[in-house]
Coordinates of C-alpha atoms and ligand atoms in Angstrom, one line a residue:
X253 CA 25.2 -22.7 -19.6
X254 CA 24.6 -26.4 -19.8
X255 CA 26.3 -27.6 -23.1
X256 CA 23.3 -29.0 -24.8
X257 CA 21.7 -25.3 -24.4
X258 CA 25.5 -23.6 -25.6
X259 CA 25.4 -25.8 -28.4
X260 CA 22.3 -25.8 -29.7
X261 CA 22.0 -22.1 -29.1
X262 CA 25.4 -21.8 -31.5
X263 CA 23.7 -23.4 -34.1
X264 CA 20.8 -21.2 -34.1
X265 CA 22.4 -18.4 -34.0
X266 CA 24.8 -20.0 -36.7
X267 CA 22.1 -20.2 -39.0
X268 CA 21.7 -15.8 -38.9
X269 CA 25.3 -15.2 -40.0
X270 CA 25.8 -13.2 -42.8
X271 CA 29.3 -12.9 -44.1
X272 CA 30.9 -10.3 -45.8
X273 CA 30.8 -12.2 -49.1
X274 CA 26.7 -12.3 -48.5
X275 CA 26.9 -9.0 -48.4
X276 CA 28.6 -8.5 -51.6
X277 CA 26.2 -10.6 -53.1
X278 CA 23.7 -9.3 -52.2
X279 CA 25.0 -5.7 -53.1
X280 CA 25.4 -7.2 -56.9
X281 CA 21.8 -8.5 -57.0
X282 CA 20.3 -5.2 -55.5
X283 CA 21.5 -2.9 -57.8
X284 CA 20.5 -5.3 -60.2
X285 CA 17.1 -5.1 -59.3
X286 CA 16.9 -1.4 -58.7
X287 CA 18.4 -1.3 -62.6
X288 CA 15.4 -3.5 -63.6
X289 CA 13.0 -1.3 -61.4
X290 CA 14.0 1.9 -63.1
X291 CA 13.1 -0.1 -66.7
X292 CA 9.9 -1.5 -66.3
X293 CA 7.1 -1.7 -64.1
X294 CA 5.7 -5.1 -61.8
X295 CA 9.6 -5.7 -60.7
X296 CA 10.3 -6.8 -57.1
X297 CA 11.7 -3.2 -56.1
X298 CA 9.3 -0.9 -57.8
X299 CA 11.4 2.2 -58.1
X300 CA 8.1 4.6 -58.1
X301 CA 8.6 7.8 -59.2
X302 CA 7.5 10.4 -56.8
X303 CA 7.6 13.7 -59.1
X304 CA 9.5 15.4 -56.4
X305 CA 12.7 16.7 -58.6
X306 CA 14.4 18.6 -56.2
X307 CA 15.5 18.6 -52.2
X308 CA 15.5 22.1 -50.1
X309 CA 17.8 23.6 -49.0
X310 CA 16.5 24.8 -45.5
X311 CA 15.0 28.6 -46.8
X312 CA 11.7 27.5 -47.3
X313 CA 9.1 29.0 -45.3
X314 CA 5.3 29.1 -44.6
X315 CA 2.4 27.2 -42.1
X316 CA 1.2 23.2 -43.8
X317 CA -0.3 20.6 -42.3
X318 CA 0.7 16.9 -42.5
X319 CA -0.6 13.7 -41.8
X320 CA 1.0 10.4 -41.4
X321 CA -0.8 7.3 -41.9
X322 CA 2.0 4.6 -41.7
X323 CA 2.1 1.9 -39.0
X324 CA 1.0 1.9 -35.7
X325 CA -0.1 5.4 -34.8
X326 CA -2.0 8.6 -37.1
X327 CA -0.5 11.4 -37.0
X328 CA -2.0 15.5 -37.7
X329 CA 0.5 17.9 -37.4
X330 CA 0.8 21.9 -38.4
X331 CA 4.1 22.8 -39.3
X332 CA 6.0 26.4 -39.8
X333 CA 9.1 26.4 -41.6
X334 CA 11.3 29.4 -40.2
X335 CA 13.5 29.6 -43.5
X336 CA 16.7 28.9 -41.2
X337 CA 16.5 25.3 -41.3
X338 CA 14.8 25.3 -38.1
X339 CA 11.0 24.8 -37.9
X340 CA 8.2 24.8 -35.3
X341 CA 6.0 21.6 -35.5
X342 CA 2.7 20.9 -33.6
X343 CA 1.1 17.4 -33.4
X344 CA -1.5 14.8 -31.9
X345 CA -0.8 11.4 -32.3
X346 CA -3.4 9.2 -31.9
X347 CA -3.2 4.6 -32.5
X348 CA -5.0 3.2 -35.2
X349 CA -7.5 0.7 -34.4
X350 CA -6.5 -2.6 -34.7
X351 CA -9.8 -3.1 -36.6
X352 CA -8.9 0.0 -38.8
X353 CA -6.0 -1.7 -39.9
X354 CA -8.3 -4.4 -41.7
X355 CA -11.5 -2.7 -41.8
X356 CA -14.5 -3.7 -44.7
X357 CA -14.1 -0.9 -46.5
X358 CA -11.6 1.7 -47.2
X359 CA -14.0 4.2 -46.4
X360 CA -14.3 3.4 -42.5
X361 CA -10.6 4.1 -42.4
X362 CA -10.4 7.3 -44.2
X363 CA -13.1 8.5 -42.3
X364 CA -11.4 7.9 -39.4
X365 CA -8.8 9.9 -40.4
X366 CA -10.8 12.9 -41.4
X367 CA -12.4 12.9 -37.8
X368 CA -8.6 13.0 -36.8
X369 CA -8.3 16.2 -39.2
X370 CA -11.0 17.9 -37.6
X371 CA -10.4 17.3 -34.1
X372 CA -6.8 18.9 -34.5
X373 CA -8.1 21.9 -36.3
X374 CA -10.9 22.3 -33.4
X375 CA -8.1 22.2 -30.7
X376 CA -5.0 23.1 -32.3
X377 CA -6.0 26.2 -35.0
X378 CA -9.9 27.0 -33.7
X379 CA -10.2 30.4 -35.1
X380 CA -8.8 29.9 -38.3
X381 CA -10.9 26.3 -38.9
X382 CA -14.3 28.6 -37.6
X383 CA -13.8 31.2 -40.0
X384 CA -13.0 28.2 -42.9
X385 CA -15.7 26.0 -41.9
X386 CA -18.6 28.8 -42.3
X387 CA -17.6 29.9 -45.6
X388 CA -16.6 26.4 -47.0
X389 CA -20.0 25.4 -46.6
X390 CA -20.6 27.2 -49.1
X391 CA -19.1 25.2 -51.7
X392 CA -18.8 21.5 -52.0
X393 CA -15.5 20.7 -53.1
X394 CA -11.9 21.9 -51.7
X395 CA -11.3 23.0 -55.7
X396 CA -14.6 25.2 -55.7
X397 CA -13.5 26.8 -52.5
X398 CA -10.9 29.3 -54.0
X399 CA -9.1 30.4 -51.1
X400 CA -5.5 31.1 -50.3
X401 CA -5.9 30.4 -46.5
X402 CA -7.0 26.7 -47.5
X403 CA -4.3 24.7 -45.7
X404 CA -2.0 22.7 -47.7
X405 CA -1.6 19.1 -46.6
X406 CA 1.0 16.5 -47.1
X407 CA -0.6 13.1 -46.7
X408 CA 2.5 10.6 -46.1
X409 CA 1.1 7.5 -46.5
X410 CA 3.6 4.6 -46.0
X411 CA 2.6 2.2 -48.2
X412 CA 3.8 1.1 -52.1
X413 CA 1.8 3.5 -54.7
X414 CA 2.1 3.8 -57.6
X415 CA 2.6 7.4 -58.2
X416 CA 0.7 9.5 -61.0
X417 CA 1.1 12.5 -59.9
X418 CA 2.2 14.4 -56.8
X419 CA -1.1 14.2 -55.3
X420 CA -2.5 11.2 -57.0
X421 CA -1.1 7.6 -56.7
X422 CA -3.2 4.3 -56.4
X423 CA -1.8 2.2 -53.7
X424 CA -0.3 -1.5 -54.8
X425 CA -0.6 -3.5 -51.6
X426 CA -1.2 -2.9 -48.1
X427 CA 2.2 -3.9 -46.1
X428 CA 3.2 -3.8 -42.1
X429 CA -0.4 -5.8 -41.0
X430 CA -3.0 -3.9 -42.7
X431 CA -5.7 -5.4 -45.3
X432 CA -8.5 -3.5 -46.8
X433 CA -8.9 -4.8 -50.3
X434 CA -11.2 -2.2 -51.6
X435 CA -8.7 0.2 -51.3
X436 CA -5.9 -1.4 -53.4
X437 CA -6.0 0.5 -57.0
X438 CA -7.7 3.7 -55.7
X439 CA -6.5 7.0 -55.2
X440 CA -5.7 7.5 -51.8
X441 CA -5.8 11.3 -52.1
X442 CA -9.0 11.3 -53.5
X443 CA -10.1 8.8 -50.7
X444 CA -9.0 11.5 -48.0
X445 CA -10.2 14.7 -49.7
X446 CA -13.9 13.1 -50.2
X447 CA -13.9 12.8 -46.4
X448 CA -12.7 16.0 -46.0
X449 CA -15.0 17.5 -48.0
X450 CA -17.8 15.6 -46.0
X451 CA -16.7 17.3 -43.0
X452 CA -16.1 20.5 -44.6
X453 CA -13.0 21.2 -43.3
X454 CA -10.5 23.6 -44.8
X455 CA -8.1 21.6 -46.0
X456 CA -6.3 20.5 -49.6
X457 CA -4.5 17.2 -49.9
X458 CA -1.6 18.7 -52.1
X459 CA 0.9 16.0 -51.8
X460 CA 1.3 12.4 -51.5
X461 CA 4.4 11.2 -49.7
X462 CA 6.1 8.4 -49.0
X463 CA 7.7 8.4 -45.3
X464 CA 11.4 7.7 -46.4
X465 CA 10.7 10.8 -49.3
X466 CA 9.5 12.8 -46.1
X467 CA 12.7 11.4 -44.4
X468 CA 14.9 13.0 -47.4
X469 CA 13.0 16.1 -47.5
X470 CA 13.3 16.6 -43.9
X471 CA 16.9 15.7 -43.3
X472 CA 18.2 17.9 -46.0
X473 CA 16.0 20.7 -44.7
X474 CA 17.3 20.7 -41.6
X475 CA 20.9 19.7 -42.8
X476 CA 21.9 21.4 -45.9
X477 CA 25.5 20.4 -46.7
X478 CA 28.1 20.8 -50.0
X479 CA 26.4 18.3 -51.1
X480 CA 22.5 17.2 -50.9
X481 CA 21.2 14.6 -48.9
X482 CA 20.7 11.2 -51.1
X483 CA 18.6 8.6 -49.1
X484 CA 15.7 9.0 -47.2
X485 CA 15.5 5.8 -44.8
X486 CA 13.0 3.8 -42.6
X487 CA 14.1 1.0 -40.1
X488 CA 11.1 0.7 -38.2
X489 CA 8.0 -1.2 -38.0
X490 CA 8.6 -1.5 -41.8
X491 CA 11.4 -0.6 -43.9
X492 CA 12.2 1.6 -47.2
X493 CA 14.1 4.3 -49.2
X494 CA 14.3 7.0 -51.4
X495 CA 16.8 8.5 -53.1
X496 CA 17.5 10.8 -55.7
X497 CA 18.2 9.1 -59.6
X498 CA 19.0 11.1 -62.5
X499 CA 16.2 11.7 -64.7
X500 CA 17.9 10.2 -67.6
X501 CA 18.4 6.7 -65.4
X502 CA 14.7 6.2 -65.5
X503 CA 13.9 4.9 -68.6
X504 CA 10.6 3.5 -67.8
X505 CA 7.6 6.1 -69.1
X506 CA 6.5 8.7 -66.0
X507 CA 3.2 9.9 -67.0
X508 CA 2.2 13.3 -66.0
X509 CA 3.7 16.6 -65.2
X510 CA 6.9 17.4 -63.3
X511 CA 9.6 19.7 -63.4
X512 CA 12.3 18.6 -65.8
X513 CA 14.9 21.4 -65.1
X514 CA 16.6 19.9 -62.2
X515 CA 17.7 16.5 -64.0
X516 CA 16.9 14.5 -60.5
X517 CA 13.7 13.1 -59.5
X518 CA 13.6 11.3 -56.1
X519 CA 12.5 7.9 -56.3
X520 CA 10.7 5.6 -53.7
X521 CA 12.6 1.9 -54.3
X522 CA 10.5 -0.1 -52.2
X523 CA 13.5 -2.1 -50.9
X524 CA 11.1 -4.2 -48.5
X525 CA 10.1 -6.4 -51.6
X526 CA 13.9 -6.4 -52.4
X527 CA 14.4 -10.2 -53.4
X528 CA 11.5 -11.0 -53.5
X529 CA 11.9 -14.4 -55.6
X530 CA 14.9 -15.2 -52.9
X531 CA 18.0 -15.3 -55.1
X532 CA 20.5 -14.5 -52.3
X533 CA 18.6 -13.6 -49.4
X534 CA 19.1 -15.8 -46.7
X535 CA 16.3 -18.0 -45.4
X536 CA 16.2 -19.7 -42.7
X537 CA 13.1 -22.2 -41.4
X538 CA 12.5 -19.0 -39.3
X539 CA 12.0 -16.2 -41.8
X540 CA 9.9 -19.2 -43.7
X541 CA 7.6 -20.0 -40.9
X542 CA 7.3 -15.9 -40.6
X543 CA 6.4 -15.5 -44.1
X544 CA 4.0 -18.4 -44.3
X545 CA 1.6 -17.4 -41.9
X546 CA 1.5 -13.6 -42.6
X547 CA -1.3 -11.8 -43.8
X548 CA 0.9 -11.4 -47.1
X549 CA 3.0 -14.6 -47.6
X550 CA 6.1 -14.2 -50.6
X551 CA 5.9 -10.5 -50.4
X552 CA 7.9 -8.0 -48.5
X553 CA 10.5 -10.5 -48.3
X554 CA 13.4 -8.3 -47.7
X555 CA 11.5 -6.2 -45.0
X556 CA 10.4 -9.3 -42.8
X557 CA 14.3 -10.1 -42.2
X558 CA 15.4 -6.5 -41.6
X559 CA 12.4 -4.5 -39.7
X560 CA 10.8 -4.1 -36.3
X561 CA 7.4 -5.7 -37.1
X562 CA 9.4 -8.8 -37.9
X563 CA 12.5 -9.3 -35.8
X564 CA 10.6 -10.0 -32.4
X565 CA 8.9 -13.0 -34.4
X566 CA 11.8 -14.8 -35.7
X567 CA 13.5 -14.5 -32.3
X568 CA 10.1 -15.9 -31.0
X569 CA 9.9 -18.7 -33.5
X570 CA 13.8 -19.7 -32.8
X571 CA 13.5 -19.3 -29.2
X572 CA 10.4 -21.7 -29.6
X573 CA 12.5 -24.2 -31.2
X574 CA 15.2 -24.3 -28.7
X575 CA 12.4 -24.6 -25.9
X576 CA 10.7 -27.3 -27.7
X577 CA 14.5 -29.2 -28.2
X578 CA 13.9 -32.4 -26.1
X579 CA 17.6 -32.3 -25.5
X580 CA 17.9 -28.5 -24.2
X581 CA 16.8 -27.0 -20.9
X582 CA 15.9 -23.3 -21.9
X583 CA 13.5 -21.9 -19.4
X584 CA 12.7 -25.1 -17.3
X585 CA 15.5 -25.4 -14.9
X586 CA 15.8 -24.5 -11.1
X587 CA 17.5 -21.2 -10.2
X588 CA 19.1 -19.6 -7.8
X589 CA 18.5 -16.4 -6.7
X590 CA 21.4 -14.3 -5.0
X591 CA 19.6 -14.5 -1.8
X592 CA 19.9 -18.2 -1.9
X593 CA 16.4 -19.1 -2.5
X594 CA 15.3 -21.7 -5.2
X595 CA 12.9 -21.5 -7.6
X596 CA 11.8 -23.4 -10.9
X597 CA 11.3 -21.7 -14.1
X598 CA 8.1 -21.2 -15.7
X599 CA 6.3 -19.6 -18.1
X600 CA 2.7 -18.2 -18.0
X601 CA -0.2 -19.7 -20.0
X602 CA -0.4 -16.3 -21.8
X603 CA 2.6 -16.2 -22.4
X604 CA 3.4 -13.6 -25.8
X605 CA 6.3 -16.8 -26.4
X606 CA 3.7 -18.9 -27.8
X607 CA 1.5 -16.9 -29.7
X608 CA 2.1 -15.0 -33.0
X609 CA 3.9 -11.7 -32.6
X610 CA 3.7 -12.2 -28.9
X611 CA 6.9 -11.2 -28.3
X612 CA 7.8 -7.6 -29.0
X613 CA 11.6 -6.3 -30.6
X614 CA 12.0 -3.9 -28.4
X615 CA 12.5 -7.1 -26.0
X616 CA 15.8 -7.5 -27.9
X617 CA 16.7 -4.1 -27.2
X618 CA 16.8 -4.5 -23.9
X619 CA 18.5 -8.1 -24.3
X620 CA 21.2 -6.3 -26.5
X621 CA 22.0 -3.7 -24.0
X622 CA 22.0 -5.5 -20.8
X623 CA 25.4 -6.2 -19.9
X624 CA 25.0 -6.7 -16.9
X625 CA 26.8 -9.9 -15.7
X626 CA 23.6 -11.5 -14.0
X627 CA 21.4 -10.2 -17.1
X628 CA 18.9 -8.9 -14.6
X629 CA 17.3 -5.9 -16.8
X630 CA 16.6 -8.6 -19.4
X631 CA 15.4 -11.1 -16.9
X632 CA 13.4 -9.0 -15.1
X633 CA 11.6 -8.1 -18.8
X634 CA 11.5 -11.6 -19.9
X635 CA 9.0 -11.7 -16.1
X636 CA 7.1 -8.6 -17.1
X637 CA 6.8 -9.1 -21.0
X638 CA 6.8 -12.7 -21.5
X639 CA 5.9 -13.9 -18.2
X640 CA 8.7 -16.0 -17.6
X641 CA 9.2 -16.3 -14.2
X642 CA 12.6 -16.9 -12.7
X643 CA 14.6 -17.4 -15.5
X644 CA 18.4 -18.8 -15.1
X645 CA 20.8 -16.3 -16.4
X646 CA 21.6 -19.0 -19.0
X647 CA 18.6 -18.5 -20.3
X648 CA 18.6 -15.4 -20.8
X649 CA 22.1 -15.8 -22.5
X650 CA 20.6 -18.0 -24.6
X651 CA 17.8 -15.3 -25.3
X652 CA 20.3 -12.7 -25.8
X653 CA 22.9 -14.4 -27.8
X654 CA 19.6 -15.1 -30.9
X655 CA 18.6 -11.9 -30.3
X656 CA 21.7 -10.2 -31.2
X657 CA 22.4 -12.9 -34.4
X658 CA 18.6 -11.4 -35.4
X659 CA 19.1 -8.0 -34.8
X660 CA 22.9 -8.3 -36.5
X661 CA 21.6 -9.3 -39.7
X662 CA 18.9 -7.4 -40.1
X663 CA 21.9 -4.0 -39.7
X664 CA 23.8 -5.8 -42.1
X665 CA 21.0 -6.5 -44.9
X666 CA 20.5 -2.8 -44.4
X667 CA 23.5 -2.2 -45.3
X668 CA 23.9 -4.0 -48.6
X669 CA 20.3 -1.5 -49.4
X670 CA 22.7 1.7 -48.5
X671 CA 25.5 0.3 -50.0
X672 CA 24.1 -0.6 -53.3
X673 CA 22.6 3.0 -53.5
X674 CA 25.6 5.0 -52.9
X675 CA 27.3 2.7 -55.6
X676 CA 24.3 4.1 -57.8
X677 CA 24.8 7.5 -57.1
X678 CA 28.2 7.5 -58.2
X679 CA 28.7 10.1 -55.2
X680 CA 32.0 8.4 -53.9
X681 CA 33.5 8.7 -57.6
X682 CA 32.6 12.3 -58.3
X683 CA 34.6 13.7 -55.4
X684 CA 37.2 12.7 -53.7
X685 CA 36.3 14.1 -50.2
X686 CA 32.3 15.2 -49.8
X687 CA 30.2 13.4 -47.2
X688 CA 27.4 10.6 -48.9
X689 CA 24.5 12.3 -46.7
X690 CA 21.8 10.0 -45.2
X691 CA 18.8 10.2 -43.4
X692 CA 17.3 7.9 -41.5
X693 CA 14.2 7.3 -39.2
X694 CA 12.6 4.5 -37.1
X695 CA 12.8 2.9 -34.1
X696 CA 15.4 0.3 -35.4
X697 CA 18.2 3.3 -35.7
X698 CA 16.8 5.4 -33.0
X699 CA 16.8 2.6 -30.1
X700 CA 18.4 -0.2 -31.2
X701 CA 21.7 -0.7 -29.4
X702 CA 24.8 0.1 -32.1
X703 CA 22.4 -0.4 -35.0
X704 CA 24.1 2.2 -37.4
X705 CA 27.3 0.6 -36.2
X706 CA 26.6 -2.9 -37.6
X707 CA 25.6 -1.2 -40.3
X708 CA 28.9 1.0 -41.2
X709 CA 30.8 -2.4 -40.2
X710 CA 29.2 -4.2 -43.0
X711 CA 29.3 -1.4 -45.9
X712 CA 33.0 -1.0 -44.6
X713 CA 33.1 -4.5 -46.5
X714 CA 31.5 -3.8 -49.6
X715 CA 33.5 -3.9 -53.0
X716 CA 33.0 -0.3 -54.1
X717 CA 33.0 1.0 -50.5
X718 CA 35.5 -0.4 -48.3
X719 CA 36.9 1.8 -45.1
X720 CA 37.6 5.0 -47.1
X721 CA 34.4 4.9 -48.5
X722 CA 31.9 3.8 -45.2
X723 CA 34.2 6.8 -43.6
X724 CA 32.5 9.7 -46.3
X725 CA 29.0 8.2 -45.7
X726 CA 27.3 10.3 -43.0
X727 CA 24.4 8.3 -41.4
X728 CA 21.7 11.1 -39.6
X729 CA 18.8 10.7 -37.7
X730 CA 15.8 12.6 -39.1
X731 CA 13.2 12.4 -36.8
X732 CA 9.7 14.0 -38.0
X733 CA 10.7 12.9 -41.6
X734 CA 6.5 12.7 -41.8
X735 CA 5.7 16.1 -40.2
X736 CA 8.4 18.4 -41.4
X737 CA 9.3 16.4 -44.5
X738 CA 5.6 16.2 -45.8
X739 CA 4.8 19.8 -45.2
X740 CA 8.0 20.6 -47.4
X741 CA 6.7 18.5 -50.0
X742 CA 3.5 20.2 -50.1
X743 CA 4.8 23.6 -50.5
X744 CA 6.6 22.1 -53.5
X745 CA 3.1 21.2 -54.7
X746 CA 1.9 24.7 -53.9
X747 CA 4.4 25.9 -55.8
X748 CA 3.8 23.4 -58.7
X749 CA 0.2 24.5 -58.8
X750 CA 0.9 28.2 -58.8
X751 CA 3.4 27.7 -61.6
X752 CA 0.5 25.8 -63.4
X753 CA -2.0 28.2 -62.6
X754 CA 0.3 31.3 -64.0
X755 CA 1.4 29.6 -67.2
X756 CA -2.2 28.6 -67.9
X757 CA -3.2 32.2 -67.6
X758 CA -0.5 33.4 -69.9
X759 CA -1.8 30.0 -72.6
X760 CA -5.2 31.4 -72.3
X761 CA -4.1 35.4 -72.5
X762 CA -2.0 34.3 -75.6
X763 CA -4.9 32.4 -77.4
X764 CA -7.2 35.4 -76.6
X765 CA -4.9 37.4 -77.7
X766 CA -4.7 35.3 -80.9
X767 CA -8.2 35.1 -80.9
X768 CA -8.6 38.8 -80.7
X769 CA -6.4 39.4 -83.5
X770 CA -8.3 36.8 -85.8
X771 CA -11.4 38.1 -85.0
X772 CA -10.9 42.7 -85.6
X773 CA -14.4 43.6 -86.5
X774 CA -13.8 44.8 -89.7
X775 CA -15.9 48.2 -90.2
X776 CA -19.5 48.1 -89.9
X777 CA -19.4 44.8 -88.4
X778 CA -19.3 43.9 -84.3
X779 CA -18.2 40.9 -82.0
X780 CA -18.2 40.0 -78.3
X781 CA -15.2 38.2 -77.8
X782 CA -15.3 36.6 -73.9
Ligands
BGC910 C1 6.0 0.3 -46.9 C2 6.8 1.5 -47.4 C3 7.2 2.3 -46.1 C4 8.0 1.5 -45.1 C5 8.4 2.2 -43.9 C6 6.8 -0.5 -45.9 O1 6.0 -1.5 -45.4 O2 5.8 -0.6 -48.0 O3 6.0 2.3 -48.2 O4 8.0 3.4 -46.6 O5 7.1 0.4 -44.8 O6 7.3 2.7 -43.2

């Protein structure tokens, strides 16, 4: 590499370090603001109660359908939960319209989904949606259609709600791109089941989840241990966790009905506003470039340094910066192929380098794991993705070497969220030898080269944690967090509702009964007592 492009490249990459003693401080200031989430609404992590109060334990069984509205794609799915941890999950995935994602009204998008519904009852359960459709025409509302056969349906929708319920919750903000402002403060079940209902379809929104609460759900289905699974995770296009607080840790009021027996109740942190007002997360003119001109500038703060939406843009925006450096040559020089030929290096008018989220992190994937030692793989993608043609392998060190600092910080700022919950939980204390269980989902942890490794590096240097400590937490993949996690959830809410149901009964037998004996005709004298 020429030195100009060595140097300067340093000093970029220079500017994403993040030392252990960042990480510590940021550790401190996280559980801080979890601490003032769990008191009081409107704080930068939310801490939204979900009214789940308990994980399975990989018995449950029975056939629910799930949805998953969260980022790029929709997803239906039908789900049957064996009992044995093992389940059987059918699915359509289909992407959301970019115009969807910021459509005039809220009802364009729901509708949208319903059609989804529909189309996956048609193909995927056609005798059982006939039979439902002719008698639910009969009644207007999935309430007024009293059957048991009604399918049960988990709605994960990945955005911050605020809970009320565990089918009701008005969303907060729209995150990861989207923007319908009609829709922020209503009811996003209700906004589902009216669509529903217009379409007649057999189908009850019974629960409102959160994709890392799915995540939880699904991982400790599938993976009971001694000890429950605490976090539900996301490192993907966005990020967030749950994680199960004891009941008497949340002192802010939760409105509404829940079961109180267990102690736990898991709660959705929404850690992507983590730090919001910057007190110790790092910023470089990057991540302030990246957060001026998105759709929701000083929000999400945490989550635009740490997930995939984000990462390929502040690579883009520092890689810009070393192009435009008057004293560097990055992607203008003449190479030489192996076969001897020359050729300059140049980059395509429509180029994804120069134009917002043009350039896509699963580009520093590839630049991560090519280790090649003429960098072709990454070279050949930096052609085919970015249309730069014939860059030197320099370059592409150059490229590489930011990509890596972007994608290293973002593990290790995920870390100091993992850390700081396990330090919560007290887990580590109360035993001296049972695994911390984890879940986690998203592309970030599924494709990102040693992703979870940066990530156990960093809580190994946490004050609370150290070696011993990053050794008992247990960091798992739990795919289908959405499908099999959601389904779970509303089985929970079946439950709920049957538990309701029978205990209103036996109010309303006892006040008859009451009644009944208040009301003994004395002789002579009659009454009709309904
Ligand atoms: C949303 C969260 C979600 C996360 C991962 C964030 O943008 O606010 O609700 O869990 O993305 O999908």
């Amino acid at each position: 590499m020429p030195n100009s492009l060595v140097e300067e490249t340093k000093r970029i990459v220079a500017q994403f370090d993040y030392s252990d003693d960042d990480v510590n401080k940021g550790v401190r200031e996280f559980l801080r603001q979890m601490n003032e989430g769990l008191q009081k609404d409107g704080t930068s992590i939310s801490q939204i109660p979900t009214y789940v109060t308990g994980v399975p334990n990989g018995t449950e069984k029975g056939l629910y359908m799930a949805v998953d509205l969260g980022g790029t794609n929709f997803r239906v799915c039908s789900v049957h939960l064996n009992g044995d941890t093992t389940f059987n999950l059918t699915y359509s995935k289909v992407a959301i319209p970019k115009e969807l994602m910021v459509a005039k009204t809220s009802k364009e998008l729901f509708g949208f989904l319903a059609k989804q519904i529909e189309f996956f009852l048609k193909t995927h359960h056609e005798e059982h949606f006939e039979a439902h459709v002719r008698r639910r025409r009969s009644s207007k509302t999935a309430e007024g259609y009293e059957d048991e056969n009604l399918f049960q349906l988990g709605f994960t929708f990945s955005f911050p709600v605020q809970q009320f319920g565990i089918n009701k919750g008005s969303l907060i903000r729209w995150t990861k791109g989207f923007d319908i402002p009609d829709a922020v403060g209503k009811d996003v079940c209700a906004l589902l089941q009216d669509e529903i209902d217009l379409l007649h379809l057999p189908v009850k929104v019974a629960a409102l989840v959160n994709d890392t609460v799915g995540t939880l759900m699904a991982r400790s289905y599938t993976s009971p241990g001694k000890t429950a699974t605490l976090i539900g995770a996301i490192f993907g296009t966005g990020t967030n966790g749950a994680y199960v607080e004891k009941i008497t840790n949340l002192q802010k009021s939760v409105d509404g009905v829940y079961d109180k027996s267990t102690g736990e109740m898991v709660i959705n942190t929404e850690w992507g506003s983590f730090d919001n007002q910057l007190n110790v997360l790092p910023k470089t003119q990057f991540d302030a470039t990246l957060d001026r001109e998105s759709v929701n500038p000083g929000i999400q703060i945490f989550e635009k340094r740490v997930s995939g939406m984000f990462l390929g843009e502040i690579v883009r925006l520092a890689v810009v910066s070393l192009y435009e450096n008057a004293n560097v040559s990055l992607f203008k020089g003449v190479t030489s192929n192996t076969n001897g030929e020359q050729s300059t290096t140049h980059i395509g008018d429509d180029s994804g380098l120069f134009q917002q989220w043009g350039l896509d992190s699963s580009l520093m994937s590839v630049a991560v794991a090519d280790d090649t030692p003429e960098l072709s793989s990454l070279r050949q993608e930096l052609d085919s993705q970015l249309k730069i043609r014939s860059a030197s392998v320099e370059d592409a060190q150059a490229f590489k070497n930011i990509a890596h600092a972007v994608g290293r910080r973002a593990a290790r700022l995920s870390a100091v969220a993992l850390g700081s919950i396990v330090i919560q939980s007290g887990r580590l204390k109360e035993t001296s030898d049972d695994l911390v269980d984890i879940g986690a989902d998203g592309s970030l942890v599924e494709h990102y080269p040693f992703f979870r490794d940066m990530i156990y590096e960093a809580l190994k240097a946490i004050e609370g944690i150290g070696p011993e400590g990053a050794e008992r937490i247990r960091i798992g993949l739990a795919t289908d967090g959405s499908g099999v996690g959601a389904a779970l959830i509303a089985l929970v809410a079946a439950g709920m509702e049957k538990k309701a149901i029978v205990d209103e009964i036996a109010a309303l037998k006892n006040a008859a009964a009451q009644k009944i004996a208040g009301a003994i005709p004395s002789a002579g004298e009659s009454a009709t007592l309904t």
